[in-house]
Coordinates of C-alpha atoms and ligand atoms in Angstrom, one line a residue:
X8 CA 112.3 195.2 307.1
X9 CA 112.5 194.3 303.4
X10 CA 109.1 194.5 301.7
X11 CA 109.7 192.6 298.4
X12 CA 106.2 192.7 297.2
X13 CA 102.7 193.9 298.3
X14 CA 99.3 194.4 296.7
X15 CA 97.0 197.0 298.2
X16 CA 93.8 198.6 296.8
X17 CA 94.5 197.2 293.4
X18 CA 98.1 198.5 293.2
X19 CA 101.2 196.2 293.0
X20 CA 104.2 197.5 294.8
X21 CA 107.6 195.9 294.5
X22 CA 111.2 196.5 295.4
X23 CA 113.2 196.8 292.1
X24 CA 115.9 194.3 292.7
X25 CA 118.0 195.3 289.7
X26 CA 119.6 198.2 291.5
X27 CA 120.1 196.7 294.9
X28 CA 122.0 197.2 297.1
X29 CA 123.1 200.6 295.8
X30 CA 119.5 201.9 295.2
X31 CA 116.4 201.0 297.1
X32 CA 113.7 201.8 294.6
X33 CA 110.1 200.8 295.3
X34 CA 107.8 200.8 292.2
X35 CA 104.0 201.0 292.1
X36 CA 102.0 199.8 289.1
X37 CA 98.4 199.0 288.1
X38 CA 99.5 197.8 284.7
X39 CA 99.8 194.0 284.1
X40 CA 102.1 194.7 281.2
X41 CA 104.5 196.6 283.5
X42 CA 104.3 193.8 286.0
X43 CA 105.2 191.2 283.3
X44 CA 108.2 193.4 282.3
X45 CA 109.3 193.5 286.0
X46 CA 109.3 189.6 286.0
X47 CA 111.2 189.4 282.7
X48 CA 113.8 191.9 283.6
X49 CA 114.4 190.4 287.1
X50 CA 113.2 193.5 288.9
X51 CA 111.1 190.9 290.7
X52 CA 112.8 187.5 290.9
X53 CA 113.3 184.2 292.8
X54 CA 111.0 181.3 292.2
X55 CA 108.4 181.8 295.0
X56 CA 108.3 185.5 294.5
X57 CA 107.8 185.1 290.7
X58 CA 104.8 182.9 291.6
X59 CA 103.4 185.5 293.9
X60 CA 104.0 188.3 291.3
X61 CA 102.4 186.2 288.6
X62 CA 99.2 185.8 290.7
X63 CA 99.0 189.6 291.3
X64 CA 99.8 190.3 287.7
X65 CA 96.8 188.3 286.6
X66 CA 94.7 190.4 289.0
X67 CA 96.0 193.6 287.5
X68 CA 95.0 192.3 284.1
X69 CA 91.5 191.5 285.4
X70 CA 91.1 195.0 286.9
X71 CA 91.7 196.6 283.5
X72 CA 89.1 194.4 281.7
X73 CA 86.3 196.4 280.2
X74 CA 84.5 193.8 277.9
X75 CA 81.5 191.6 278.3
X76 CA 81.2 188.3 280.1
X77 CA 81.0 186.5 276.8
X78 CA 84.3 188.1 275.6
X79 CA 86.1 187.4 278.8
X80 CA 87.4 183.8 278.2
X81 CA 89.4 184.9 275.2
X82 CA 90.9 187.9 277.1
X83 CA 91.7 185.6 280.1
X84 CA 93.5 183.1 277.8
X85 CA 95.6 185.9 276.3
X86 CA 96.4 187.3 279.8
X87 CA 97.5 184.0 281.2
X88 CA 99.6 183.3 278.0
X89 CA 101.3 186.6 278.4
X90 CA 102.1 186.0 282.1
X91 CA 103.3 182.5 281.4
X92 CA 105.6 183.7 278.6
X93 CA 107.5 185.9 281.0
X94 CA 110.0 183.4 282.5
X95 CA 110.1 179.6 281.7
X96 CA 112.0 177.8 284.4
X97 CA 110.5 178.7 287.8
X98 CA 107.5 176.4 288.1
X99 CA 106.0 178.5 290.8
X100 CA 104.8 180.9 288.1
X101 CA 102.9 178.1 286.4
X102 CA 101.6 176.9 289.8
X103 CA 100.1 180.3 290.3
X104 CA 98.5 180.5 286.9
X105 CA 97.2 177.0 287.2
X106 CA 95.4 177.9 290.4
X107 CA 93.7 180.8 288.7
X108 CA 92.9 178.8 285.6
X109 CA 91.3 176.2 287.8
X110 CA 89.1 178.8 289.5
X111 CA 88.1 180.1 286.0
X112 CA 87.1 176.6 284.8
X113 CA 85.2 175.8 288.0
X114 CA 83.2 179.1 288.4
X115 CA 83.0 181.0 285.1
X116 CA 79.6 179.6 284.2
X117 CA 78.0 180.2 287.5
X118 CA 79.5 183.5 288.8
X119 CA 79.3 187.1 287.7
X120 CA 82.6 188.5 286.5
X121 CA 82.7 190.6 289.6
X122 CA 82.4 187.5 291.9
X123 CA 84.8 185.5 289.7
X124 CA 87.4 188.3 290.0
X125 CA 86.9 188.5 293.8
X126 CA 87.6 184.8 294.0
X127 CA 90.8 185.1 291.9
X128 CA 91.9 188.1 294.0
X129 CA 91.5 186.0 297.2
X130 CA 93.5 183.1 295.5
X131 CA 96.4 185.5 294.6
X132 CA 96.5 186.7 298.2
X133 CA 96.5 183.1 299.4
X134 CA 99.5 182.2 297.2
X135 CA 101.4 185.1 298.8
X136 CA 100.4 184.1 302.3
X137 CA 101.2 180.4 301.7
X138 CA 104.7 181.2 300.4
X139 CA 105.4 183.2 303.6
X140 CA 104.2 180.3 305.8
X141 CA 106.1 177.8 303.6
X142 CA 109.4 179.6 304.4
X143 CA 108.8 179.2 308.2
X144 CA 108.1 175.5 307.8
X145 CA 111.0 174.9 305.5
X146 CA 113.3 176.7 308.0
X147 CA 112.2 174.4 310.9
X148 CA 112.7 171.2 308.8
X149 CA 116.0 172.4 307.5
X150 CA 117.4 173.2 310.9
X151 CA 116.4 169.7 312.2
X152 CA 118.2 168.1 309.2
X153 CA 121.3 170.1 309.8
X154 CA 121.3 169.3 313.5
X155 CA 121.0 165.6 312.6
X156 CA 123.5 165.4 309.7
X157 CA 126.1 167.6 311.2
X158 CA 125.8 166.5 314.8
X159 CA 129.4 165.4 315.1
X160 CA 130.8 168.7 314.0
X161 CA 128.3 170.7 316.1
X162 CA 129.7 169.0 319.2
X163 CA 132.9 171.0 318.9
X164 CA 132.1 174.1 316.8
X165 CA 129.7 176.1 314.7
X166 CA 129.3 175.6 311.0
X167 CA 130.2 177.5 307.8
X168 CA 127.6 177.2 305.1
X169 CA 127.9 177.8 301.3
X170 CA 124.9 179.3 299.4
X171 CA 124.3 180.4 295.9
X172 CA 122.1 183.1 294.3
X173 CA 119.5 184.8 296.5
X174 CA 116.9 182.7 298.3
X175 CA 115.9 185.1 301.1
X176 CA 113.1 187.6 301.6
X177 CA 113.8 189.1 298.2
X178 CA 113.2 185.8 296.5
X179 CA 110.1 184.7 298.5
X180 CA 108.4 187.5 300.4
X181 CA 108.9 185.4 303.5
X182 CA 112.2 184.6 305.4
X183 CA 113.5 182.6 302.5
X184 CA 114.0 179.0 301.3
X185 CA 117.7 178.2 301.7
X186 CA 118.4 181.6 303.3
X187 CA 115.4 181.1 305.6
X188 CA 117.0 177.9 306.9
X189 CA 120.3 179.7 307.3
X190 CA 118.7 182.6 309.2
X191 CA 117.0 180.2 311.6
X192 CA 120.1 178.1 312.0
X193 CA 122.0 181.3 312.9
X194 CA 119.4 182.3 315.4
X195 CA 119.8 178.8 317.0
X196 CA 123.5 179.2 317.3
X197 CA 124.5 176.6 314.7
X198 CA 126.2 178.9 312.2
X199 CA 129.5 180.7 312.4
X200 CA 129.4 182.3 309.0
X201 CA 127.9 182.2 305.5
X202 CA 129.8 182.0 302.2
X203 CA 127.7 183.5 299.5
X204 CA 128.8 182.8 295.9
X205 CA 128.5 185.9 293.7
X206 CA 126.2 184.2 291.1
X207 CA 127.4 185.5 287.8
X208 CA 126.2 187.2 285.6
X209 CA 123.6 189.2 287.6
X210 CA 125.3 188.8 291.0
X211 CA 122.2 187.9 293.1
X212 CA 124.6 186.3 295.7
X213 CA 127.0 189.3 295.9
X214 CA 124.4 192.0 295.7
X215 CA 121.2 190.6 297.2
X216 CA 122.2 187.8 299.6
X217 CA 125.0 189.9 301.0
X218 CA 122.6 192.8 301.5
X219 CA 120.1 190.5 303.4
X220 CA 122.8 189.0 305.6
X221 CA 124.2 192.5 306.4
X222 CA 120.7 193.5 307.5
X223 CA 120.4 190.4 309.7
X224 CA 123.9 191.0 311.1
X225 CA 124.9 187.4 310.1
X226 CA 128.7 187.2 309.4
X227 CA 129.5 186.3 305.8
X228 CA 132.1 186.4 303.1
X229 CA 131.3 186.7 299.4
X230 CA 133.3 184.6 296.9
X231 CA 133.6 184.4 293.2
X232 CA 131.6 181.4 291.9
X233 CA 134.7 179.5 290.9
X234 CA 136.2 179.7 294.5
X235 CA 133.9 177.1 296.1
X236 CA 135.9 174.0 295.2
X237 CA 139.1 175.4 296.6
X238 CA 137.4 176.5 299.8
X239 CA 136.0 173.0 300.2
X240 CA 139.4 171.5 299.5
X241 CA 140.8 173.6 302.4
X242 CA 138.0 172.5 304.8
X243 CA 136.5 175.9 304.9
X244 CA 132.9 174.8 304.2
X245 CA 130.8 172.4 306.3
X246 CA 127.7 172.2 304.1
X247 CA 125.9 173.8 301.2
X248 CA 122.3 174.8 300.9
X249 CA 120.6 176.5 297.9
X250 CA 117.1 177.1 296.6
X251 CA 115.4 175.7 293.4
X252 CA 113.4 177.0 290.4
X253 CA 112.0 173.6 289.5
X254 CA 112.5 170.1 291.0
X255 CA 111.7 167.1 288.8
X256 CA 109.9 164.1 290.4
X257 CA 113.2 162.2 290.7
X258 CA 114.8 165.1 292.6
X259 CA 116.9 166.5 289.8
X260 CA 117.0 170.3 290.6
X261 CA 117.2 173.4 288.4
X262 CA 118.6 176.4 290.2
X263 CA 120.8 179.4 289.3
X264 CA 123.6 178.6 286.9
X265 CA 126.7 177.6 288.9
X266 CA 124.7 175.5 291.4
X267 CA 125.6 172.1 289.8
X268 CA 129.4 172.9 290.0
X269 CA 129.1 173.6 293.8
X270 CA 127.1 170.4 294.3
X271 CA 129.5 168.2 292.3
X272 CA 132.4 169.7 294.2
X273 CA 130.6 169.1 297.6
X274 CA 130.0 165.5 296.6
X275 CA 133.7 165.1 295.8
X276 CA 134.7 166.6 299.1
X277 CA 132.0 164.6 301.1
X278 CA 130.3 167.7 302.2
X279 CA 126.4 167.6 302.5
X280 CA 124.6 169.7 299.9
X281 CA 120.9 170.4 300.3
X282 CA 118.1 172.0 298.4
X283 CA 115.4 174.0 300.2
X284 CA 112.2 174.7 298.2
X285 CA 108.4 174.7 298.8
X286 CA 106.3 171.9 297.3
X287 CA 105.1 174.6 294.8
X288 CA 108.6 174.3 293.2
X289 CA 108.3 170.6 292.6
X290 CA 107.1 169.7 289.1
X291 CA 105.7 166.2 289.7
X292 CA 104.6 165.9 286.1
X293 CA 108.2 165.5 284.8
X294 CA 110.4 162.4 285.4
X295 CA 113.8 164.0 285.4
X296 CA 115.9 167.2 285.0
X297 CA 116.3 166.8 281.2
X298 CA 112.6 167.8 280.9
X299 CA 113.0 171.1 282.7
X300 CA 112.9 174.1 280.3
X301 CA 116.1 176.1 281.0
X302 CA 115.9 179.9 280.3
X303 CA 118.6 181.3 278.0
X304 CA 119.0 185.0 278.5
X305 CA 120.4 187.9 276.4
X306 CA 124.1 187.6 275.9
X307 CA 124.6 191.2 276.9
X308 CA 124.2 190.1 280.5
X309 CA 127.7 188.5 280.0
X310 CA 129.2 191.0 277.6
X311 CA 128.5 193.9 279.8
X312 CA 128.7 194.4 283.6
X313 CA 125.9 196.7 284.7
X314 CA 126.0 198.8 281.5
X315 CA 129.8 198.8 281.0
X316 CA 130.9 196.9 277.9
X317 CA 133.5 194.3 278.9
X318 CA 133.6 192.2 275.8
X319 CA 133.1 193.2 272.2
X320 CA 129.4 193.4 271.3
X321 CA 130.0 190.6 268.8
X322 CA 131.5 188.2 271.3
X323 CA 129.4 185.0 271.0
X324 CA 128.2 183.8 274.4
X325 CA 126.1 181.0 275.9
X326 CA 124.0 182.4 278.8
X327 CA 121.9 179.8 280.5
X328 CA 120.2 181.3 283.6
X329 CA 119.9 177.9 285.3
X330 CA 121.6 174.5 285.5
X331 CA 120.3 171.1 286.6
X332 CA 121.9 169.3 289.5
X333 CA 121.4 165.5 289.2
X334 CA 119.7 164.0 292.3
X335 CA 122.8 161.9 293.2
X336 CA 124.6 165.1 294.3
X337 CA 121.8 166.2 296.6
X338 CA 121.8 165.0 300.3
X339 CA 118.3 166.3 301.0
X340 CA 115.4 168.3 299.7
X341 CA 113.9 170.4 302.5
X342 CA 110.3 171.3 301.7
X343 CA 107.6 173.1 303.7
X344 CA 106.0 169.7 304.5
X345 CA 109.2 167.7 305.4
X346 CA 112.8 167.1 304.5
X347 CA 113.2 164.3 302.0
X348 CA 116.7 162.7 302.2
X349 CA 116.7 160.1 299.4
X350 CA 114.5 157.8 297.4
X351 CA 113.3 161.0 295.8
X352 CA 111.1 159.4 293.1
X353 CA 108.9 157.8 295.8
X354 CA 109.2 160.4 298.6
X355 CA 108.5 163.5 296.6
X356 CA 105.4 161.9 295.1
X357 CA 104.1 161.4 298.6
X358 CA 104.1 165.1 299.3
X359 CA 101.3 165.5 296.8
X360 CA 98.9 163.0 298.4
Ligands
MRU403 C1 114.0 180.9 296.7 S1 114.6 181.2 295.3 C2 115.3 179.8 294.5 C3 115.7 180.2 293.2 O1 114.7 180.9 292.6 C4 117.0 181.1 293.2 O2 118.0 180.3 293.7 C5 117.3 181.5 291.8 O3 117.9 180.7 291.0 C6 116.7 182.7 291.3 O4 117.0 183.0 290.0 P1 116.6 184.4 289.4 O5 117.1 184.4 288.0 O6 117.3 185.5 290.2 O7 115.1 184.5 289.5

């Protein structure tokens, strides 16, 4: 059983995803600066897991506080700012810090620091437990949608599904978003095999999704990112499903770079393409995908492959970590509350009421 993250007796323990699947290193820390570094370096990654890690990272920061109650607000502001500066795109991180900031605002005046910290600790644990439950709910709604949309094909055979990046236990702490749907669909006998796109440059699909599928004994093939259009052309893919790092209120979706190309290709080949993400990944405050901050990462991620230089150190590169898929290429957004299959601007808003 993969234990992506846990928090026990004030210690954060996580599986360092940078070295998977070749090395299974669990790291323990009580330092919030180390935890922030783990988020920045993708040792801990995936939108829901980043949110969970952000909550626990703030708790680590509270544990090491030694000042007075009067000095605490300035310390808390700095701590939150440091956590929020770790990665910009996954809105789950900001969902987690907002929850803790709300608690601070509501209770700082009335509670002792000890009682305030206890309330924040409970909130961080709740974020974690909620993300686990969200995965199960998303999986159920996703499977219903697949049964409905692909009913004709399912009368004669099982399905082949394309996915991108890693959206499983490693990315959520629960069964997964898109991969959670795939796992349940497999258990229910709907899936023949999974096609997992490698997800350059850090290979979350090739390294992490493949590793999870192997453990689940679900048949799969890994492909290079650029192969998906050809496989669709050859009729080798029945539908696509991926996760999200931030969904705008009109349904435009930021996810791992490469997602948009799969979605456009699926649209061209008339293949359904779905997003699976908890409501905590929807940023209802923004109108469309142009407002999503897209992380640009160090060019060495492209110029080197796991430490081996493959381009000159001076090769100029563009290294966006995410892209935005316009809502017109998305056949449905599966959330923990329900699956939304169109009219996104109206229907996503309703999830917040
Ligand atoms: C359930 S995870 C959904 C997304 O967070 C996932 O597809 C993704 O893009 C992760 O990116 P990463 O850069 O590995 O954190």
